[in-house]
PDB file of C-alpha atoms in Angstrom:
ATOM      1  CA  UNK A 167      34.273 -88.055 -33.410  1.00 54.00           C
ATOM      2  CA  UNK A 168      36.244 -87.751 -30.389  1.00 75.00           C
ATOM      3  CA  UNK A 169      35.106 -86.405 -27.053  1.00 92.00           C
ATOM      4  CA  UNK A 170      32.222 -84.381 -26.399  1.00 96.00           C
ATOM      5  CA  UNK A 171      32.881 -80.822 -24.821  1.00 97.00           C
ATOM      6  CA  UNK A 172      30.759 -81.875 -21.333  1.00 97.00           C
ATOM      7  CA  UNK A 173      30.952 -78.971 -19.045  1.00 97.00           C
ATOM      8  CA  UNK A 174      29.445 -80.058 -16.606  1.00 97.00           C
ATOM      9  CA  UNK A 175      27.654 -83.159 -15.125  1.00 98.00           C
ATOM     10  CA  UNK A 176      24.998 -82.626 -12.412  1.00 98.00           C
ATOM     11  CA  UNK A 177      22.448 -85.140 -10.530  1.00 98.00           C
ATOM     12  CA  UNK A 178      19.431 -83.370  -9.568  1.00 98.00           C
ATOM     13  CA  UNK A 179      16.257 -85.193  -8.307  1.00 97.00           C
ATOM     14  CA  UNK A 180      14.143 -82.036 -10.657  1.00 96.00           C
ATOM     15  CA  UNK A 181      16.423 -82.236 -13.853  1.00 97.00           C
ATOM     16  CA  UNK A 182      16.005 -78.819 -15.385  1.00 97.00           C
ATOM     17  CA  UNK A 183      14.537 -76.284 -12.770  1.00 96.00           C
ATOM     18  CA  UNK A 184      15.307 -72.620 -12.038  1.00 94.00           C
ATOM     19  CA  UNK A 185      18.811 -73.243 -10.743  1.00 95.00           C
ATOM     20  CA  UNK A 186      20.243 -74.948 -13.418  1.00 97.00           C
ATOM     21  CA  UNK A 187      18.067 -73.818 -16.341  1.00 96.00           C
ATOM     22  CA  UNK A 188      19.460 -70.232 -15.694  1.00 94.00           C
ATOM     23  CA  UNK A 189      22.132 -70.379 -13.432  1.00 96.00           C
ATOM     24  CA  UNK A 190      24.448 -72.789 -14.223  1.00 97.00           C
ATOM     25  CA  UNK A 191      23.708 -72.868 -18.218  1.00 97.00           C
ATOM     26  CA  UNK A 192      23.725 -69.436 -17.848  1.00 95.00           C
ATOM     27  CA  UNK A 193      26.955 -69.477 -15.630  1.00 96.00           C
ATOM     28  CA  UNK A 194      28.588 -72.172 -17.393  1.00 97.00           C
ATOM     29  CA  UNK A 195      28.233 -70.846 -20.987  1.00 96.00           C
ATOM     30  CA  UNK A 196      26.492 -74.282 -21.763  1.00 98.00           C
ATOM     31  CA  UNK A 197      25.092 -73.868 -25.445  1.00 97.00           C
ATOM     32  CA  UNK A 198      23.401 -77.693 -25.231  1.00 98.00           C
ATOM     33  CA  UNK A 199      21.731 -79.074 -22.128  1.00 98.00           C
ATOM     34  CA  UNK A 200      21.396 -82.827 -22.490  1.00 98.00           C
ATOM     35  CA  UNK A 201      19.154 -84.701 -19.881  1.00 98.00           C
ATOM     36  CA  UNK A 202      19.640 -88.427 -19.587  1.00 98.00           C
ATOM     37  CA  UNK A 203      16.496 -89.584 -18.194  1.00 98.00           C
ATOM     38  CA  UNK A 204      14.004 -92.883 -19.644  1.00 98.00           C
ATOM     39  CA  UNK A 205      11.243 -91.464 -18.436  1.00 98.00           C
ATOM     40  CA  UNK A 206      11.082 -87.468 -19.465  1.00 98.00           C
ATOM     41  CA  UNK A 207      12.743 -88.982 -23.248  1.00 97.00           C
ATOM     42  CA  UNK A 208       9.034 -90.590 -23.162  1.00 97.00           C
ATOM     43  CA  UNK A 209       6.960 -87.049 -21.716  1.00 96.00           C
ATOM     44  CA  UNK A 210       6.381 -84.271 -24.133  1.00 95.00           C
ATOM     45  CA  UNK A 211       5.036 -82.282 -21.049  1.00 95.00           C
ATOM     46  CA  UNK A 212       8.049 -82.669 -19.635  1.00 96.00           C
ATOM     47  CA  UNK A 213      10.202 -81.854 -22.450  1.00 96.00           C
ATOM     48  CA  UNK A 214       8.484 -78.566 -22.762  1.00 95.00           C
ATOM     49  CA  UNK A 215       8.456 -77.501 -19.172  1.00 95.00           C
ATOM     50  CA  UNK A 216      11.931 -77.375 -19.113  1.00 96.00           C
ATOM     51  CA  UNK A 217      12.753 -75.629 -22.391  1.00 95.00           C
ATOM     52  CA  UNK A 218      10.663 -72.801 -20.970  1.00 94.00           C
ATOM     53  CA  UNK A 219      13.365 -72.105 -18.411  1.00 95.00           C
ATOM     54  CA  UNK A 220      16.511 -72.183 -20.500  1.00 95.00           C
ATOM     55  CA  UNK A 221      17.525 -69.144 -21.952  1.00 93.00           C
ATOM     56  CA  UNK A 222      17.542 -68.609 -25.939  1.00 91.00           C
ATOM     57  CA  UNK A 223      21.092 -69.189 -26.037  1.00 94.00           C
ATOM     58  CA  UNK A 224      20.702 -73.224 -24.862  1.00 97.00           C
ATOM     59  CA  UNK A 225      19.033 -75.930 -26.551  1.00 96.00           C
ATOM     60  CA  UNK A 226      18.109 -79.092 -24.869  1.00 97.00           C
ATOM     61  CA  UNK A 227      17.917 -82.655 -25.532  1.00 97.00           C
ATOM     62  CA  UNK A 228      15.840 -85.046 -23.933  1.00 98.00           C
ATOM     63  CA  UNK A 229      18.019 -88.852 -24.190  1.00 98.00           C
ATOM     64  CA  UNK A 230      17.493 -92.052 -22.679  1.00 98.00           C
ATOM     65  CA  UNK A 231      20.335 -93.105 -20.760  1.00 98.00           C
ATOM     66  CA  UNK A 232      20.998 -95.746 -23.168  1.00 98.00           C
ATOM     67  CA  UNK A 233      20.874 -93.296 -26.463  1.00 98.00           C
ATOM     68  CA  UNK A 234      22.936 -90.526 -24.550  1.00 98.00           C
ATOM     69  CA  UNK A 235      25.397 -93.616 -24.287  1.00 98.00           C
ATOM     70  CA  UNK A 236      25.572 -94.294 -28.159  1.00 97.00           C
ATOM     71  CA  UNK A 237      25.086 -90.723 -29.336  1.00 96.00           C
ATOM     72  CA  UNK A 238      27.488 -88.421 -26.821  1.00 97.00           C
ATOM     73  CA  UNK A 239      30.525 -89.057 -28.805  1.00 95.00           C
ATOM     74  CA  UNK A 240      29.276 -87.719 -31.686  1.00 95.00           C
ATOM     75  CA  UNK A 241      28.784 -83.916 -29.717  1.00 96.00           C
ATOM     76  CA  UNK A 242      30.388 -81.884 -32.091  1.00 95.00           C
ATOM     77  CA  UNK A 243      33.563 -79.464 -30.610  1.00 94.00           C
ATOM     78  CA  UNK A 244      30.857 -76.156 -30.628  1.00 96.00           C
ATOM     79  CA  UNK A 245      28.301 -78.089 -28.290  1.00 97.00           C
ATOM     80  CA  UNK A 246      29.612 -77.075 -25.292  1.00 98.00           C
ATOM     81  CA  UNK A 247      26.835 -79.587 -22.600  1.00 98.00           C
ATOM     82  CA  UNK A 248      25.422 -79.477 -19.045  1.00 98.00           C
ATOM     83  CA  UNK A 249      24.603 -83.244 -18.892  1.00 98.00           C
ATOM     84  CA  UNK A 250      21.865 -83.475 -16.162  1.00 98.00           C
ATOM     85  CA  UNK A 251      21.004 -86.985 -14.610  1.00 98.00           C
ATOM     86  CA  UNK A 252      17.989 -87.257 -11.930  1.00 98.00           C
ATOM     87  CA  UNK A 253      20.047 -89.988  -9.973  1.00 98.00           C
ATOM     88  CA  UNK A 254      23.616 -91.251  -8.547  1.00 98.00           C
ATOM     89  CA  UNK A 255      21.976 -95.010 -10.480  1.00 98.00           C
ATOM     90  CA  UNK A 256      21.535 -93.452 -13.915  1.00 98.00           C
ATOM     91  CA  UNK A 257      25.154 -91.011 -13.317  1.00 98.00           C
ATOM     92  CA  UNK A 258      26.640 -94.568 -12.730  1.00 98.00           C
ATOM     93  CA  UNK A 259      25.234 -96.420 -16.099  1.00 98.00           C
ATOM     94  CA  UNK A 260      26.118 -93.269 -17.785  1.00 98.00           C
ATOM     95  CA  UNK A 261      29.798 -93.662 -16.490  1.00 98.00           C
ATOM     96  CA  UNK A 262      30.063 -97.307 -16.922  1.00 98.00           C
ATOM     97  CA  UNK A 263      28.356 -97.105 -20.639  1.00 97.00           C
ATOM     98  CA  UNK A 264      31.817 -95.016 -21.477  1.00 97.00           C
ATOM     99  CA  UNK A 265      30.447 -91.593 -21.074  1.00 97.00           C
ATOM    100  CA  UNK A 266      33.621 -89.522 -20.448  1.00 97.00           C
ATOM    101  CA  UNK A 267      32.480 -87.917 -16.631  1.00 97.00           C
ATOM    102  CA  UNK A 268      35.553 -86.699 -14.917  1.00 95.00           C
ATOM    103  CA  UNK A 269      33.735 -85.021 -12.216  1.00 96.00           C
ATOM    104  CA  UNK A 270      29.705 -84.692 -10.980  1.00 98.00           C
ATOM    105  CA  UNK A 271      28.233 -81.907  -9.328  1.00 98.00           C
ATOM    106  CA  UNK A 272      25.452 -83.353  -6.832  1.00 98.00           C
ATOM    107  CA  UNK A 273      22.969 -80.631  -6.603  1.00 96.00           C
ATOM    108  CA  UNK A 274      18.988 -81.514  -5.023  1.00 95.00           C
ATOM    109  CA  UNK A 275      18.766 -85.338  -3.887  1.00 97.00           C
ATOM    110  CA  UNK A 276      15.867 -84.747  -1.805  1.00 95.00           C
ATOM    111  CA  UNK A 277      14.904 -85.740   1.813  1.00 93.00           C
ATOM    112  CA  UNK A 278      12.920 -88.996   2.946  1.00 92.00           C
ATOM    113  CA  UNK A 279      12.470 -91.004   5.667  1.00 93.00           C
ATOM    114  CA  UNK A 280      15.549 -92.934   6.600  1.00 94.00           C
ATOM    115  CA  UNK A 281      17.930 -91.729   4.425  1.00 95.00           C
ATOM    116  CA  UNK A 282      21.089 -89.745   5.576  1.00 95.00           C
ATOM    117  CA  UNK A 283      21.159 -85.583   5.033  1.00 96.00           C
ATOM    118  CA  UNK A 284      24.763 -84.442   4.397  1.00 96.00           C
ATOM    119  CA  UNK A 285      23.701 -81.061   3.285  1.00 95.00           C
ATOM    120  CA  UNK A 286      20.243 -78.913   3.255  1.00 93.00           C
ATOM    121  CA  UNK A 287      19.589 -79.864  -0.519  1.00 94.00           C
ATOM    122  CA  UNK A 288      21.682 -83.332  -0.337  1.00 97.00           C
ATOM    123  CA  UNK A 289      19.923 -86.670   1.269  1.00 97.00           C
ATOM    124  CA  UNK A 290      21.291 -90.372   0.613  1.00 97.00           C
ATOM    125  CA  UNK A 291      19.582 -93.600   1.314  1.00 97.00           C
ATOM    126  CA  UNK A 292      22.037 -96.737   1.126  1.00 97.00           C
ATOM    127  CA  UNK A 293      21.921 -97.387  -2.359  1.00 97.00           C
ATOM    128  CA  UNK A 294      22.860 -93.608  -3.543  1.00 97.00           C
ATOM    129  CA  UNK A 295      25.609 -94.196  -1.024  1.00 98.00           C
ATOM    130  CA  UNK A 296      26.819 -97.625  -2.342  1.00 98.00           C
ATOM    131  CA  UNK A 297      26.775 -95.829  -5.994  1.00 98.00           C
ATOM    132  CA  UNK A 298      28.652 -92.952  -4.760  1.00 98.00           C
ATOM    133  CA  UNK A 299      31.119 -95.349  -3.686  1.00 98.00           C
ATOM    134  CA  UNK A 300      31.278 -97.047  -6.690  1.00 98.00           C
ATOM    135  CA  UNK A 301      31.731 -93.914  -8.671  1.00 98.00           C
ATOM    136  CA  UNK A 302      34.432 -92.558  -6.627  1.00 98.00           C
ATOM    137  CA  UNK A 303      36.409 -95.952  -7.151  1.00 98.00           C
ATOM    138  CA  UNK A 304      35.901 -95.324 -10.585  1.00 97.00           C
ATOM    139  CA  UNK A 305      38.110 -91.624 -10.165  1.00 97.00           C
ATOM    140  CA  UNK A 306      35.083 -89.285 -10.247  1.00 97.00           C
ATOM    141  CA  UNK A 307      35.639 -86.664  -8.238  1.00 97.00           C
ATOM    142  CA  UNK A 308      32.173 -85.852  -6.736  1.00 98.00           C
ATOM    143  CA  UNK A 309      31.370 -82.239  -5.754  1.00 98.00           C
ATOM    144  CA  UNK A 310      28.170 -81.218  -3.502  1.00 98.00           C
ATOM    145  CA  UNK A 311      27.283 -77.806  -4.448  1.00 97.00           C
ATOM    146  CA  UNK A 312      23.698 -76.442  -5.278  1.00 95.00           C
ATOM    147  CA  UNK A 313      25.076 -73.252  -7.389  1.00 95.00           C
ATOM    148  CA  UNK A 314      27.719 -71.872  -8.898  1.00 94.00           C
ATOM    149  CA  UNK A 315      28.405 -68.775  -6.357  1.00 90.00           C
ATOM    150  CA  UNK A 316      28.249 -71.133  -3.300  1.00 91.00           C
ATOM    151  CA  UNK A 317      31.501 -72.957  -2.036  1.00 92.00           C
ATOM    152  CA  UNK A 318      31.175 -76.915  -2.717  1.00 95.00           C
ATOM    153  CA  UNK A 319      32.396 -79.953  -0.566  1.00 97.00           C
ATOM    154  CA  UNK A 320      33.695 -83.084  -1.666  1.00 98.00           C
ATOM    155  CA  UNK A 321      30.752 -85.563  -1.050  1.00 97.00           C
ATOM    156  CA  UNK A 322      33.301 -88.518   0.371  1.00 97.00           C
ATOM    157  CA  UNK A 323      33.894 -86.820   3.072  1.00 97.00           C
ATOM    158  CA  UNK A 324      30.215 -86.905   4.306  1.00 96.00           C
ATOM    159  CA  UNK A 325      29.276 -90.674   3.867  1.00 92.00           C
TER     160      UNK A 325
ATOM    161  CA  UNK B 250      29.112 -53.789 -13.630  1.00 97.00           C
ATOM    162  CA  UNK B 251      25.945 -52.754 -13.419  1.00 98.00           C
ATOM    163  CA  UNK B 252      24.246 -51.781 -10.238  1.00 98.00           C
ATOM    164  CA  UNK B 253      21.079 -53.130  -9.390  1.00 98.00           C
ATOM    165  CA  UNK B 254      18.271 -51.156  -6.664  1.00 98.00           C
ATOM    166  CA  UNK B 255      14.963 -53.188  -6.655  1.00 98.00           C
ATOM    167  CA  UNK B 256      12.004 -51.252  -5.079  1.00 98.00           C
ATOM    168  CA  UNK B 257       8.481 -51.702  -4.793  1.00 98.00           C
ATOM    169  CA  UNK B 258       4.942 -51.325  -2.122  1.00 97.00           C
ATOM    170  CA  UNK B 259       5.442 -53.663   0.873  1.00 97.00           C
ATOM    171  CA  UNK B 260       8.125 -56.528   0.919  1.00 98.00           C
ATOM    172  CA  UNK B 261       8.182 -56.822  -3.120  1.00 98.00           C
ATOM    173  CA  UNK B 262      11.756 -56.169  -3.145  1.00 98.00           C
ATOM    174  CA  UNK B 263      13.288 -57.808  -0.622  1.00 98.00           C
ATOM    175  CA  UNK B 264      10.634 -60.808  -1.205  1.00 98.00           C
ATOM    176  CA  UNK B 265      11.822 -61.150  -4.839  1.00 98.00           C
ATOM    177  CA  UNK B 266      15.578 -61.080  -3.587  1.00 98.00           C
ATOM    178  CA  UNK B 267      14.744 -63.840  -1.379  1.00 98.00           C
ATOM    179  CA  UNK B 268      14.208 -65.654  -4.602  1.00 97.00           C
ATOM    180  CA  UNK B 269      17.156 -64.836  -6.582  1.00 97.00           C
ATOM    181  CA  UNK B 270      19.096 -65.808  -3.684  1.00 96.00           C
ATOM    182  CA  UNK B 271      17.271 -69.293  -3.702  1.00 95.00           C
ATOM    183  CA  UNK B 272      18.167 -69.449  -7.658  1.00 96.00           C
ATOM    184  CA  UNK B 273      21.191 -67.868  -8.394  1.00 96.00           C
ATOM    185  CA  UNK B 274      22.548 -67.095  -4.796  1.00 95.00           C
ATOM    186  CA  UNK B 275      23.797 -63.852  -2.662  1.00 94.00           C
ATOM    187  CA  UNK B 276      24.502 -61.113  -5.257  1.00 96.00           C
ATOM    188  CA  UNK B 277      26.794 -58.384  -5.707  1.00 96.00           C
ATOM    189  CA  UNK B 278      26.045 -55.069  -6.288  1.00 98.00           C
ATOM    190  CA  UNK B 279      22.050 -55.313  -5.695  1.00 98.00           C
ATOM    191  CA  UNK B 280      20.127 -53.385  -2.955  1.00 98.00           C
ATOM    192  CA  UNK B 281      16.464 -53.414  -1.992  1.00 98.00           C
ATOM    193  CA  UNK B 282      14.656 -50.446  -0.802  1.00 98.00           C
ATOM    194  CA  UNK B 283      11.455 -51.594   0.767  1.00 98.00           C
ATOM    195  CA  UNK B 284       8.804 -49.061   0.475  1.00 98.00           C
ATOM    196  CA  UNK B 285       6.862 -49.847   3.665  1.00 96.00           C
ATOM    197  CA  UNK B 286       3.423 -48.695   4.952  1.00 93.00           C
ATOM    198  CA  UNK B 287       3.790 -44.919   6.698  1.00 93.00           C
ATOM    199  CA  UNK B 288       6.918 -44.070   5.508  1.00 95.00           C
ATOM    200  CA  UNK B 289       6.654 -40.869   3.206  1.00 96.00           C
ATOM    201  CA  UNK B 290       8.096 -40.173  -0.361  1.00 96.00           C
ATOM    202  CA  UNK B 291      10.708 -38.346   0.634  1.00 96.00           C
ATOM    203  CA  UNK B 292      12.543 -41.117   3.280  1.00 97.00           C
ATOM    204  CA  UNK B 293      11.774 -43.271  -0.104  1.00 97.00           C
ATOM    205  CA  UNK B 294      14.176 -40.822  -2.106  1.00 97.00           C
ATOM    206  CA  UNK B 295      16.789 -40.701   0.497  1.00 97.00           C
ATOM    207  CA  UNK B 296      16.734 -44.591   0.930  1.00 98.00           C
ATOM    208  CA  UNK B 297      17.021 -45.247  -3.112  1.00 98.00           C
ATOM    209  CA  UNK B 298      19.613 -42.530  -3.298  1.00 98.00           C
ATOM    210  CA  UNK B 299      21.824 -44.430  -1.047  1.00 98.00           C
ATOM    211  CA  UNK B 300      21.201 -47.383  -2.575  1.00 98.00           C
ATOM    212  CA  UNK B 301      21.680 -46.322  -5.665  1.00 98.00           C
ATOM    213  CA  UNK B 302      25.535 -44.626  -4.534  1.00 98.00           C
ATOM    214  CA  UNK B 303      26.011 -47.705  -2.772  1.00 98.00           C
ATOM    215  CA  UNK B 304      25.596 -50.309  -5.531  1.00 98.00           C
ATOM    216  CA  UNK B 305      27.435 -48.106  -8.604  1.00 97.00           C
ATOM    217  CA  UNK B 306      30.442 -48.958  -9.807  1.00 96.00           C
ATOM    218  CA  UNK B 307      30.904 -46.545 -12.951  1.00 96.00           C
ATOM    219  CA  UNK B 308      29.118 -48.527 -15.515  1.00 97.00           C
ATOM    220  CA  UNK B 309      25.478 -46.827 -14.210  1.00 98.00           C
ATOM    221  CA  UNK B 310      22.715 -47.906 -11.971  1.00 98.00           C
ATOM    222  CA  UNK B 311      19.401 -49.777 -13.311  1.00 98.00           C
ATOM    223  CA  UNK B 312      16.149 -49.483 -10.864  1.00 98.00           C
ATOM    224  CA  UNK B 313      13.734 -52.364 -10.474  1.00 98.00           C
ATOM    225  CA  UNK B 314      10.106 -51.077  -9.682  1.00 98.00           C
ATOM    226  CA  UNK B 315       7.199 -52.409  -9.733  1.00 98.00           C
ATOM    227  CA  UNK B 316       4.020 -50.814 -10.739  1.00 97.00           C
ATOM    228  CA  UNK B 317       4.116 -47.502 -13.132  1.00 97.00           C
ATOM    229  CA  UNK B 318       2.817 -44.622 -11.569  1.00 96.00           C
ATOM    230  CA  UNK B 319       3.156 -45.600  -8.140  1.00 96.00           C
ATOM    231  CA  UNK B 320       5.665 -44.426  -5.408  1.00 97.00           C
ATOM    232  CA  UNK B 321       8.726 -46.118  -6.044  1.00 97.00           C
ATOM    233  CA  UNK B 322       8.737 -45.770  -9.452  1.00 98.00           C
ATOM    234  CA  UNK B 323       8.125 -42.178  -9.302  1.00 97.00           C
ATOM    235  CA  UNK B 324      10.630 -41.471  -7.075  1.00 97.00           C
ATOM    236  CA  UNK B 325      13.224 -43.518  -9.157  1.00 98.00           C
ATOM    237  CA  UNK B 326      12.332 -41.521 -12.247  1.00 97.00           C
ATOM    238  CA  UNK B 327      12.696 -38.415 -10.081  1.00 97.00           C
ATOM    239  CA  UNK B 328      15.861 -39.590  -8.925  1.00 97.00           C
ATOM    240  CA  UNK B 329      17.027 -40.976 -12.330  1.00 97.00           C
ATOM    241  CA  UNK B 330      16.439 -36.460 -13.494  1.00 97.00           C
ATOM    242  CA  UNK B 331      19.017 -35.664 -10.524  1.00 95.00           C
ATOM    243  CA  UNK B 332      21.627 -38.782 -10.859  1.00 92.00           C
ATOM    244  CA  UNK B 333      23.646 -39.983 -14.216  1.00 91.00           C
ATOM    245  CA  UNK B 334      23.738 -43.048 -15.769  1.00 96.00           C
ATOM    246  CA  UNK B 335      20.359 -44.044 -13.867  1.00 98.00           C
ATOM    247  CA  UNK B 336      17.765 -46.083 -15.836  1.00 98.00           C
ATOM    248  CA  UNK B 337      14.034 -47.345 -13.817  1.00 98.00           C
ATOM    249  CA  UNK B 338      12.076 -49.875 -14.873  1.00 98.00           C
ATOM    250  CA  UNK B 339       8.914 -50.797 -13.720  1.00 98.00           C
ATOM    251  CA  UNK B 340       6.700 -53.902 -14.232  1.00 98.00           C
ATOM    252  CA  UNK B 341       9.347 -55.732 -12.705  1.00 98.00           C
ATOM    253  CA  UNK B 342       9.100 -59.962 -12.572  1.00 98.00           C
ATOM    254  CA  UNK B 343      11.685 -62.574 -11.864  1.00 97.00           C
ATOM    255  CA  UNK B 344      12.058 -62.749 -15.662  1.00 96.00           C
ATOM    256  CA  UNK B 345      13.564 -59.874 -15.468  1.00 97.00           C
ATOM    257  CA  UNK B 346      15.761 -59.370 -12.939  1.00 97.00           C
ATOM    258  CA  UNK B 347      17.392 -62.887 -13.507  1.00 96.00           C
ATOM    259  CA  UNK B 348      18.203 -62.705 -16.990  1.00 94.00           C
ATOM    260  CA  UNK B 349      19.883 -59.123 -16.228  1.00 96.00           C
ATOM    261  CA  UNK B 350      22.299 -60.884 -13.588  1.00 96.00           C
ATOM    262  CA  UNK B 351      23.846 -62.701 -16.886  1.00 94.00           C
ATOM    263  CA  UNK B 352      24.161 -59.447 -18.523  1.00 95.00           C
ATOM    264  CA  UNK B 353      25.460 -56.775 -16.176  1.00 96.00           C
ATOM    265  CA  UNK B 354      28.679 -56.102 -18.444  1.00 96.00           C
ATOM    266  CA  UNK B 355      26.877 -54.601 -21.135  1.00 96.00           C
ATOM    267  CA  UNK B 356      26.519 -51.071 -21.755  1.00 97.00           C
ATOM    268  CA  UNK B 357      23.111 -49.709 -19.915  1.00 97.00           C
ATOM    269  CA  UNK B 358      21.057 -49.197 -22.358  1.00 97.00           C
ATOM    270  CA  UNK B 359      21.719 -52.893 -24.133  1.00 97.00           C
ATOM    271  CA  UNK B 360      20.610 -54.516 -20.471  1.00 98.00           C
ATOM    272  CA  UNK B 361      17.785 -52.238 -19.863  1.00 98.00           C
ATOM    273  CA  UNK B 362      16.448 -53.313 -23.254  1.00 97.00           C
ATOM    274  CA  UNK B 363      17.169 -57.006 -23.090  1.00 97.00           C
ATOM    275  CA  UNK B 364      15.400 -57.134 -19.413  1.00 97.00           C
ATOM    276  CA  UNK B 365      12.540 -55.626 -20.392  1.00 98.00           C
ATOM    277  CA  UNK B 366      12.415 -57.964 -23.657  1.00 97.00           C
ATOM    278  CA  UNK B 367      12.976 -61.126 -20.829  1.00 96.00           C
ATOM    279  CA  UNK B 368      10.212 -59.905 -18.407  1.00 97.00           C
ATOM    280  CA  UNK B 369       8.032 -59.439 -21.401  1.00 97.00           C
ATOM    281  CA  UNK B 370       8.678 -62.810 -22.480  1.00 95.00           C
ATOM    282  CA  UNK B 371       8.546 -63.926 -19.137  1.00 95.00           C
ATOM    283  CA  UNK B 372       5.080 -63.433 -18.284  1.00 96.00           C
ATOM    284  CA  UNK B 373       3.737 -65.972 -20.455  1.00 95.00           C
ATOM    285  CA  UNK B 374       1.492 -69.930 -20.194  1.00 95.00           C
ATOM    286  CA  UNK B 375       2.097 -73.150 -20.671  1.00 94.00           C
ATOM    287  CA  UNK B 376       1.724 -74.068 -24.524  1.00 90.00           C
ATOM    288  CA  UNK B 377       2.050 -77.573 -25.379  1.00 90.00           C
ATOM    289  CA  UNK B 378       4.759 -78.289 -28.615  1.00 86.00           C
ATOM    290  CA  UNK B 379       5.067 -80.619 -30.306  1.00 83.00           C
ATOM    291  CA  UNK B 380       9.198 -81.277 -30.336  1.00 77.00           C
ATOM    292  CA  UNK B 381      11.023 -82.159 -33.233  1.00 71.00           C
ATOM    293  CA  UNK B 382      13.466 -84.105 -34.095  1.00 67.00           C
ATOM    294  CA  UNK B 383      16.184 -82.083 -35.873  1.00 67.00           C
ATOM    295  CA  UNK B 384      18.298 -83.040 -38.742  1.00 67.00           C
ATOM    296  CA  UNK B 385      21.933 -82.335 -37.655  1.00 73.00           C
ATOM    297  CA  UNK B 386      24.705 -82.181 -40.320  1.00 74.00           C
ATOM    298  CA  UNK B 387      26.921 -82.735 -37.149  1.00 83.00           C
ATOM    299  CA  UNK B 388      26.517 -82.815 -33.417  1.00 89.00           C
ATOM    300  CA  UNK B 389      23.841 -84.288 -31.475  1.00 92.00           C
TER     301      UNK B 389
END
């Protein structure tokens, strides 16, 4: 089938919100937004909430991470995807499963206690650091940046 | 482009900028006139006028109001009989205003219809589907 048009690739702690249900689909031209995520493939609620915020133009797809592994390659050339992972762990699996990411836009990882802020919207504990790592070694370039009209910063050079 | 002037009673319009910044981020070509307790109808006019010069660029001006009937809404319309290419809208709700920030190269009329279709739409509850699984000939 060959590879799937993937726009973009964002983690973001809330999936599809305001930001990236009209913003970047809108933005991006994405026609398909695929979220990878076990537990929202299992919640109907879920599923719905975040179809209300796309516009008509977008449909959306609710995978686990291993099914968006198996299925992605079969994207036909039209579907043109945001691909929207709730964690660095799950953008990682999706990467190492042979899901073609060249590059990740981090958007909202949010705050706790202990982990590291590199940005108002942008919080690490040591594992999300450790994965970052790992995907950077891998070639991904990795690209903190909460919308489209804002200027981004390379996430390595924070942690 | 399409100008954008979002007005209302109290801090309506520069509250619901506040949250298109926090969605879609700073914008060009949008102004909010504030219509604030004591000031008169008239200072109202003035302040939408300039706003309205300020944020055309030749493709005409849409105004964001909020209630029918009152002030700034009135004072658009007023200002919409003096001005050209000057459509006012009122009933105005983040539905709205956000879907017309993906659509400010189409003609006027075209975005004032399609915003009023999204804020329609907009204001709307929670119904619980159930989803589907579709039958693709190809894709996913």
């Amino acid at each position: 089938m060959g590879t799937p048009n993937i726009l973009l690739t964002r983690i973001d702690n809330r999936l599809i919100h305001g930001q990236v249900g009209m913003t970047w689909t809108n933005t991006l031209g994405a026609n398909l937004v695929v979220v990878a995520n076990d537990a929202v493939a299992e919640d109907e609620v879920q599923q719905n909430l975040m179809d209300m915020v796309l516009p008509d133009t977008a449909q959306s797809r609710f995978f686990t991470i291993e099914k968006t592994i198996r299925i992605i390659e079969k994207a036909a050339p039209r579907q043109k995807i945001l691909l929207v992972v709730k964690t660095p762990q799950d953008a990682l699996k999706l990467v190492e499963g042979g899901v073609p990411i060249k590059e990740i836009n981090v958007g909202n990882i949010h705050f706790a206690e202990g982990k590291k802020q590199i940005s108002p919207t942008v919080s690490l504990d040591e594992k999300d650091i450790e994965t970052f790592k790992k995907l950077n070694e891998l070639g991904i370039k990795l690209e903190v940046r909460g919308i489209p009209n804002e200027s981004g910063f390379d996430l390595m050079t924070k942690i | 482009m399409i100008g954008i002037v979002i007005s209302g009673h109290g801090q309506f319009a520069s509250g619901i900028y506040s949250s298109i910044q926090l969605i879609a981020g700073e914008q060009e070509h949008v102004k909010t006139v504030d219509f604030k307790e004591g000031m008169s109808a008239d200072q109202l006019q003035i302040e939408l006028s300039h706003a309205a010069d300020e944020v055309e660029q030749g493709d005409g001006v849409v105004l964001f109001t909020d209630i029918p009937g009152g002030t700034p809404f009135n004072q658009s319309v007023i200002l919409s009989t003096e001005k050209e290419n000057i459509k006012v809208i009122a009933g105005t709700n983040l539905p709205a205003i956000l879907d017309g920030l993906f659509s400010r190269g189409d003609a006027l009329d075209a975005f004032t219809d399609k915003v009023i279709q999204s804020g329609q739409t907009g204001l709307q509850t929670f119904k619980q589907k159930k989803r589907q699984e579709e039958d693709l000939d190809e894709g996913i």
